[in-house]
Amino acid sequence: MAPLAMTAFLLIAPLAAGAAFTIATRAMPVVLWTDALVFLLLAAMTAYFWYVRRHEHLASPWRRVASSPVGMSALVVLLAFVVIGLLDSVHFRPRLETKAANGPELHAVGVLSLLDSMAEPLRTRAERTYSAPLATRAYSREALELADGTQVRDYPRLAFGGAHLRDESERGLDVVARGLRGLALALACWWGLAGVVVAVLARLWGKRVGETSRLVWAARTPVPWRAVLLTVGGLFAVAFPAVMLSAGYHVLGTDKVGQDVLYLALKSIRTGLVIGTLTTLVMLPVSVLLGIMAGYFRGWIDDVIQYAYTTLNSIPGVLLIAAAVLMMQVQIDTHPELFPTAAQRADLRLLFLCVILGLTSWTGLARLLRGEALKLRELEYIQAAHAFGVSHARIITRHILPNVMHLVLIALVMDFSGLVLAEAVLSYVGVGVDPTMISFGTMINAARMEMAREPMVWWALLAAFTFMFVMVLSANLFADAVRDAFDPRLRMGS
């Protein structure tokens, strides 16, 4: 279960780092509603996998997932996004340096996250307006006053991008040098990590390090560690040069108000993950309960539930979501005293959007579970339980529910990417997250007008599309591995 231990460490480390940071800086912790639900979901997942670890019939499908090279590579990429999202879910109000004599400590009104502190140079080094990736000058001409008092229209020098250069002609060499230093550091860290992994595996398996290394790189291990390490190496090869370059440049350029686009893309990850995960907390109980009840009890209960989800499906989802979000926004605007900070107001709208998406997207899984329950209730052991007088609640919890959980897991993992894309579409049309909250949808919406200007500003849209594409693709590939492992029809076919 080494992959499980590695996953648990990666998920718990950001929370421990956040606690240590708030204690060291004497900041005021702030727990938003979505933060609490994210931590609750993390605790539930930890408890689930701890339970799975002790039951062989539940652990066996996950071992098949762990044996898939594509699935494990996708999981590594997905975990990278999850770690960034967790770092952005540890919120606090920083302590102010000045305070009244013998008075309590004062804290800033604005709410920051641990990711904001780690990426403070990206957050604070804002330019005046657009600048291209790795540029040293602005993207548009401005009226500049020369030393002799004359005015010319030229591209002004950026305040932070390439400000360390004495001569702008050195930019190409400087970019190459920083990129190579980042690649060298990535190679060193990856080599050290690979050595640690091989040493740990050798100790667990009771083999020599050299023999273990040959097994790993020949892909003859139960868990495809070669694919995992190569994927980690690819992430290091992208992340380390980006970090080195971001110290002196805006790697992905800046937007209309001069904000670093790389910072905006990193901040958008949490919003996508929250939409993709917390929506399941709303959707799952409704779809499982109503789907199983419709298939198991049949009769008028089945008719009522079918009528409910048929009626809900007949209403355009976007209109239903737009109406609910606008009603919620009116309540927020008329009761500003309930929200001390803008972050709490935006967070409540995000939470409400998750609730609305969950209440409008449960029908597909419920219909699937209804069909499975109709089949299971006719099996011999269910009929025998009825003959012995076993209650309906016990039959559902002990016999029906465990036999449909593979469908639930497959549906949840595969719906994740659809929910991430749904947020982008809803924010694009203006009924998604709060405009002050950074998300892929708000980035795409802001870049919509930038694509029509001359010269065209293309990097904000490309950054949002690339980050969202990689996250959705990794989720889909991991979902395929989960489906192949849990679907009994595929297992019997193989």
XYZ file of C-alpha atoms in Angstrom:
494
model
C 0.000 0.000 0.000
C 2.916 2.345 -0.663
C 0.925 4.519 -3.117
C -1.715 5.019 -0.414
C 0.925 6.175 2.080
C 2.439 8.527 -0.492
C -0.982 9.976 -1.301
C -1.831 10.467 2.376
C 1.466 12.268 2.967
C 0.933 14.606 0.011
C -2.565 15.483 1.205
C -1.725 15.977 4.900
C 1.529 17.905 4.346
C -0.172 21.150 3.149
C -2.426 21.175 6.203
C 0.513 20.670 8.571
C 2.457 23.382 6.761
C -0.491 25.754 7.069
C -0.826 25.126 10.805
C 2.893 25.680 11.327
C 2.805 28.885 9.252
C -0.105 30.430 11.161
C 1.554 29.636 14.496
C 4.933 31.022 13.403
C 3.499 34.252 11.952
C 0.815 34.654 14.654
C -1.795 35.055 11.952
C -5.518 34.695 12.592
C -6.820 31.442 11.072
C -9.934 31.796 8.920
C -11.999 28.728 8.053
C -14.327 29.337 5.139
C -17.321 27.119 4.491
C -15.683 25.474 1.513
C -12.465 24.983 3.506
C -14.354 23.091 6.199
C -16.106 20.915 3.628
C -12.832 20.230 1.786
C -11.227 19.086 5.034
C -14.311 17.010 5.834
C -14.116 15.347 2.433
C -10.399 14.717 2.951
C -11.094 13.089 6.328
C -13.845 10.936 4.790
C -11.527 9.791 1.993
C -8.805 8.969 4.525
C -11.263 6.939 6.617
C -12.549 5.161 3.499
C -9.106 4.097 2.344
C -8.176 3.044 5.870
C -11.284 0.861 5.873
C -10.484 -0.467 2.389
C -6.977 -1.362 3.500
C -8.407 -3.828 6.049
C -10.820 -5.587 3.660
C -9.343 -7.592 0.835
C -12.450 -7.615 -1.384
C -12.451 -3.804 -1.344
C -8.691 -3.400 -1.694
C -8.424 -5.726 -4.699
C -9.986 -3.296 -7.248
C -7.792 -0.462 -5.990
C -4.751 -2.666 -6.469
C -5.804 -3.042 -10.093
C -6.004 0.743 -10.304
C -2.525 0.998 -8.791
C -1.178 -1.457 -11.374
C -2.199 0.745 -14.305
C 0.719 2.867 -15.611
C -1.606 5.380 -17.249
C -3.841 5.559 -14.189
C -0.943 6.105 -11.781
C 0.648 8.721 -14.027
C -2.675 10.558 -14.180
C -3.007 10.266 -10.401
C 0.407 11.891 -9.906
C -0.621 14.866 -12.042
C -3.990 15.049 -10.308
C -2.309 14.972 -6.890
C -0.148 17.917 -7.920
C -3.316 19.919 -8.579
C -4.863 18.685 -5.322
C -1.831 19.770 -3.290
C -2.027 23.253 -4.834
C -5.744 23.346 -4.062
C -5.160 22.325 -0.438
C -2.467 24.979 -0.025
C -5.010 27.499 -1.269
C -7.604 26.181 1.218
C -5.633 27.130 4.342
C -6.782 30.715 4.921
C -5.736 33.318 7.466
C -5.668 37.040 8.137
C -2.049 38.226 8.437
C -0.926 40.068 11.550
C -0.260 43.776 11.140
C 3.114 45.085 12.250
C 1.641 48.082 14.053
C -0.699 47.808 17.025
C -1.980 49.973 19.825
C 0.099 50.240 22.975
C -0.754 47.389 25.360
C -3.639 46.536 23.062
C -4.602 43.388 21.219
C -2.839 42.375 18.046
C -4.357 43.742 14.873
C -4.930 41.688 11.759
C -5.504 42.699 8.161
C -9.015 42.743 6.753
C -8.030 40.808 3.641
C -7.974 37.003 3.767
C -4.941 35.232 2.314
C -4.072 31.578 1.853
C -0.909 29.586 2.293
C -0.522 29.553 -1.490
C -0.697 33.363 -1.485
C 2.186 33.476 0.982
C 4.268 30.999 -0.993
C 3.596 32.866 -4.252
C 3.849 36.353 -2.737
C 6.236 37.651 -5.444
C 3.743 36.622 -8.120
C 0.868 38.204 -6.181
C 2.504 41.520 -5.288
C 4.649 42.286 -8.338
C 1.912 43.765 -10.498
C 2.534 45.776 -13.625
C 0.378 48.579 -15.002
C -1.274 46.558 -17.764
C -0.639 43.816 -20.331
C 2.784 42.304 -20.857
C 3.694 39.246 -22.908
C 5.268 36.118 -21.391
C 8.915 36.689 -20.374
C 8.759 40.265 -21.667
C 10.695 43.260 -20.349
C 8.401 45.895 -21.830
C 4.670 46.489 -21.875
C 2.550 45.117 -24.698
C 1.060 48.452 -25.777
C 2.656 51.751 -26.716
C 2.340 54.656 -24.297
C 3.343 58.332 -24.342
C 6.778 58.527 -22.693
C 8.596 61.694 -21.707
C 12.313 61.696 -22.475
C 15.033 63.420 -20.460
C 14.980 66.468 -22.734
C 11.236 66.944 -22.206
C 10.068 65.611 -25.566
C 7.394 62.930 -25.747
C 7.469 59.784 -27.817
C 5.172 56.766 -28.109
C 7.045 53.640 -27.194
C 6.738 50.440 -25.184
C 7.525 51.342 -21.535
C 9.865 49.230 -19.449
C 8.155 46.918 -16.969
C 8.512 47.636 -13.264
C 9.367 44.020 -12.357
C 9.658 41.891 -15.497
C 13.343 41.807 -16.394
C 14.088 44.728 -14.047
C 17.315 43.023 -12.941
C 18.807 43.278 -16.449
C 21.249 46.084 -17.121
C 20.862 45.651 -20.860
C 17.695 44.238 -22.405
C 19.766 42.492 -25.046
C 20.828 40.068 -22.290
C 17.266 38.789 -21.859
C 17.639 35.767 -24.145
C 20.789 34.521 -22.441
C 19.313 35.203 -19.006
C 16.148 33.247 -19.797
C 18.171 30.306 -21.111
C 20.491 30.382 -18.082
C 17.611 30.462 -15.592
C 15.826 27.682 -17.474
C 18.913 25.487 -17.484
C 19.491 26.090 -13.777
C 15.897 25.090 -13.146
C 16.306 21.926 -15.218
C 19.522 21.054 -13.382
C 17.806 21.527 -10.025
C 14.839 19.467 -11.238
C 17.153 16.660 -12.341
C 18.991 16.681 -9.003
C 15.770 16.602 -6.986
C 14.255 13.920 -9.200
C 17.390 11.796 -8.960
C 17.319 12.093 -5.174
C 13.631 11.224 -5.038
C 14.138 8.202 -7.300
C 16.980 7.031 -5.057
C 14.799 7.350 -1.957
C 11.934 5.454 -3.606
C 14.229 2.630 -4.720
C 15.842 2.425 -1.265
C 12.466 2.271 0.485
C 11.190 -0.396 -1.923
C 14.367 -2.418 -1.444
C 13.868 -2.330 2.311
C 10.191 -3.308 2.012
C 10.897 -6.155 -0.389
C 14.049 -7.375 1.334
C 16.139 -7.057 -1.826
C 19.360 -5.309 -2.705
C 19.154 -1.754 -3.987
C 20.698 -2.641 -7.348
C 18.261 -5.482 -7.947
C 15.317 -3.303 -6.910
C 16.491 -0.547 -9.244
C 16.596 -2.960 -12.188
C 13.071 -4.179 -11.383
C 11.752 -0.606 -11.164
C 13.300 0.598 -14.426
C 12.352 -2.618 -16.231
C 8.703 -2.025 -15.180
C 8.497 -5.395 -13.413
C 6.913 -4.126 -10.180
C 3.283 -4.518 -9.030
C 2.965 -0.733 -8.905
C 4.332 0.941 -12.064
C 6.964 2.985 -10.230
C 8.793 3.723 -13.464
C 5.736 5.504 -14.868
C 5.240 7.327 -11.569
C 8.844 8.523 -11.411
C 8.881 9.569 -15.054
C 5.689 11.559 -14.531
C 7.168 13.220 -11.448
C 10.259 14.006 -13.503
C 8.100 15.657 -16.149
C 6.364 17.772 -13.495
C 9.738 18.773 -12.015
C 11.025 19.675 -15.498
C 8.127 22.107 -15.880
C 7.822 23.435 -12.324
C 11.474 24.124 -11.437
C 12.337 26.211 -14.520
C 9.042 28.087 -14.081
C 9.985 28.919 -10.491
C 13.454 30.062 -11.531
C 12.082 32.213 -14.348
C 9.289 33.693 -12.213
C 11.901 35.227 -9.921
C 12.792 37.716 -12.637
C 10.009 37.602 -15.226
C 6.291 37.098 -15.668
C 6.409 33.579 -17.074
C 2.894 33.668 -18.533
C 2.625 37.424 -18.878
C 0.190 39.780 -17.148
C -3.462 40.654 -17.648
C -5.272 43.962 -18.144
C -4.639 45.196 -14.590
C -1.075 43.873 -14.499
C -1.646 40.723 -12.444
C 0.624 37.767 -13.116
C -1.255 35.208 -15.231
C 0.653 32.288 -13.693
C -0.602 33.361 -10.271
C -4.169 33.588 -11.599
C -3.924 30.105 -13.118
C -2.641 28.632 -9.846
C -5.431 30.312 -7.884
C -8.022 28.948 -10.328
C -7.113 25.362 -9.460
C -8.823 25.451 -6.065
C -12.072 26.745 -7.528
C -12.167 23.939 -10.085
C -11.370 21.293 -7.485
C -13.989 22.624 -5.056
C -16.665 22.584 -7.756
C -15.639 19.091 -8.844
C -15.530 17.551 -5.368
C -17.961 19.384 -3.089
C -20.759 19.044 -5.631
C -20.541 15.294 -5.058
C -21.335 15.800 -1.365
C -24.705 17.190 -2.442
C -25.306 14.917 -5.420
C -24.272 11.598 -3.863
C -26.831 11.196 -1.026
C -29.741 12.326 -3.212
C -28.890 10.154 -6.202
C -28.042 7.038 -4.165
C -31.105 7.274 -1.921
C -33.653 8.042 -4.623
C -32.125 5.730 -7.232
C -32.059 2.680 -4.963
C -35.527 3.423 -3.548
C -37.017 3.695 -7.046
C -35.557 0.387 -8.198
C -36.095 -1.545 -4.970
C -39.640 -0.524 -3.956
C -41.055 0.039 -7.451
C -44.753 0.932 -7.553
C -45.848 4.455 -6.701
C -42.453 5.315 -5.160
C -40.755 4.516 -8.458
C -43.373 6.571 -10.319
C -42.907 9.627 -8.099
C -39.094 9.536 -8.317
C -39.162 9.001 -12.078
C -41.581 11.905 -12.446
C -39.277 14.091 -10.324
C -36.097 13.507 -12.315
C -37.911 13.525 -15.653
C -39.390 16.927 -14.817
C -36.012 18.201 -13.622
C -34.327 17.010 -16.813
C -36.913 18.826 -18.923
C -35.838 22.202 -17.469
C -32.680 23.668 -19.046
C -29.980 23.340 -16.421
C -28.348 26.677 -17.184
C -31.624 28.547 -16.640
C -32.257 26.774 -13.343
C -28.736 27.477 -12.113
C -28.868 31.104 -13.291
C -32.150 31.742 -11.471
C -30.902 30.182 -8.236
C -27.547 32.015 -8.327
C -29.204 35.373 -9.019
C -31.636 34.853 -6.138
C -28.713 34.046 -3.864
C -26.812 37.109 -5.065
C -29.772 39.332 -4.164
C -29.746 37.943 -0.627
C -26.001 38.534 -0.328
C -26.293 42.116 -1.591
C -29.170 42.961 0.765
C -27.426 41.554 3.863
C -23.800 42.768 3.684
C -23.494 42.721 7.477
C -23.375 38.923 7.401
C -20.087 38.886 5.468
C -17.151 40.621 7.219
C -14.813 40.107 4.245
C -15.164 39.866 0.491
C -13.594 36.399 0.616
C -16.397 35.087 2.825
C -19.033 36.554 0.491
C -17.418 34.993 -2.572
C -16.987 31.700 -0.720
C -20.681 31.511 0.134
C -21.610 32.022 -3.508
C -19.174 29.258 -4.479
C -20.736 26.935 -1.898
C -24.230 27.767 -3.136
C -23.126 27.073 -6.710
C -21.918 23.619 -5.597
C -25.310 22.976 -3.983
C -27.219 24.038 -7.113
C -24.997 21.953 -9.388
C -25.479 18.956 -7.095
C -29.268 19.334 -7.014
C -29.436 19.569 -10.804
C -26.975 16.786 -11.684
C -28.138 13.863 -9.525
C -30.577 12.483 -12.080
C -28.095 10.585 -14.251
C -26.637 8.534 -11.404
C -30.081 7.990 -9.875
C -31.402 6.544 -13.154
C -28.367 4.247 -13.372
C -28.801 3.024 -9.765
C -32.521 2.479 -10.328
C -31.828 0.070 -13.170
C -29.215 -1.801 -11.121
C -31.528 -2.045 -8.101
C -34.331 -3.405 -10.301
C -32.000 -6.216 -11.346
C -30.569 -6.946 -7.890
C -33.935 -7.167 -6.098
C -34.863 -10.211 -8.223
C -31.768 -12.227 -7.297
C -32.122 -15.340 -5.147
C -30.353 -14.098 -2.043
C -32.529 -10.965 -1.943
C -35.658 -13.119 -2.268
C -34.342 -15.379 0.499
C -33.822 -12.356 2.755
C -37.435 -11.323 2.130
C -38.598 -14.854 2.994
C -36.718 -14.760 6.313
C -38.359 -11.458 7.224
C -35.309 -9.224 6.926
C -36.296 -5.557 6.956
C -36.125 -3.407 3.840
C -33.594 -1.058 5.406
C -31.245 -3.933 6.230
C -31.560 -5.456 2.747
C -30.771 -2.100 1.141
C -27.769 -1.365 3.366
C -26.325 -4.892 3.490
C -27.090 -6.266 0.014
C -28.151 -3.566 -2.470
C -25.841 -0.692 -1.584
C -22.539 -2.651 -1.530
C -23.343 -4.116 -4.947
C -23.884 -0.720 -6.586
C -20.906 1.081 -5.041
C -18.754 0.338 -8.070
C -21.225 2.308 -10.172
C -21.147 5.168 -7.663
C -17.344 5.331 -7.662
C -17.130 5.197 -11.448
C -19.790 7.894 -11.872
C -18.228 10.228 -9.314
C -14.740 10.017 -10.758
C -15.977 10.463 -14.308
C -18.325 13.358 -13.386
C -15.457 15.336 -11.846
C -14.152 16.621 -15.163
C -17.642 17.544 -16.323
C -18.205 19.648 -13.207
C -14.887 21.465 -13.685
C -15.899 22.327 -17.242
C -19.371 23.340 -16.030
C -17.849 25.969 -13.722
C -15.871 27.422 -16.592
C -18.970 27.663 -18.787
C -21.178 29.152 -16.041
C -18.566 31.736 -15.036
C -18.096 32.588 -18.699
C -21.779 33.454 -19.055
C -21.788 35.367 -15.764
C -23.772 33.031 -13.464
C -20.861 31.122 -11.955
C -18.560 32.121 -9.132
C -18.317 35.628 -7.698
C -16.510 38.035 -10.067
C -13.914 38.691 -7.351
C -13.021 34.991 -7.161
C -10.337 33.734 -9.514
C -11.352 30.737 -11.612
C -10.799 29.298 -15.049
C -14.186 30.635 -16.096
C -13.469 34.203 -14.991
C -10.063 34.048 -16.701
C -11.672 32.891 -19.956
C -14.401 35.515 -19.650
C -11.799 38.251 -19.138
C -9.732 36.954 -22.058
C -12.751 36.968 -24.374
C -12.491 40.687 -25.091
C -8.692 40.588 -25.109
C -8.736 38.222 -28.080
C -10.532 40.882 -30.159
C -8.045 43.692 -29.529
C -5.072 44.555 -31.714
C -2.479 43.355 -31.001
C -4.209 40.242 -29.683
C -3.645 39.220 -26.047
C -3.543 35.436 -26.255
C -1.593 34.243 -23.217
C -4.360 34.539 -20.556
C -6.729 32.333 -22.534
C -3.943 29.880 -23.372
C -2.883 29.621 -19.705
C -6.447 28.975 -18.488
C -7.073 26.453 -21.271
C -3.780 24.604 -20.648
C -4.224 24.270 -16.879
C -7.859 23.231 -17.222
C -7.041 20.804 -20.056
C -4.287 19.076 -18.069
C -6.450 18.785 -14.951
C -9.466 17.445 -16.836
C -7.348 15.068 -18.927
C -5.627 13.602 -15.861
C -9.023 13.195 -14.158
C -10.437 11.424 -17.218
C -7.465 9.069 -17.529
C -7.678 8.210 -13.836
C -11.435 7.703 -14.216
C -10.778 5.224 -17.029
C -8.443 3.241 -14.768
C -11.051 3.228 -11.981
C -13.767 2.113 -14.405
C -11.610 -0.710 -15.780
C -10.851 -1.924 -12.252
C -14.343 -1.689 -10.755
C -16.643 -2.558 -13.647
C -17.397 -6.285 -13.311
C -18.340 -6.588 -17.008
C -14.893 -5.409 -18.086
C -13.215 -7.714 -15.594
C -15.175 -10.735 -16.852
C -14.405 -9.762 -20.431
C -10.675 -9.690 -19.737
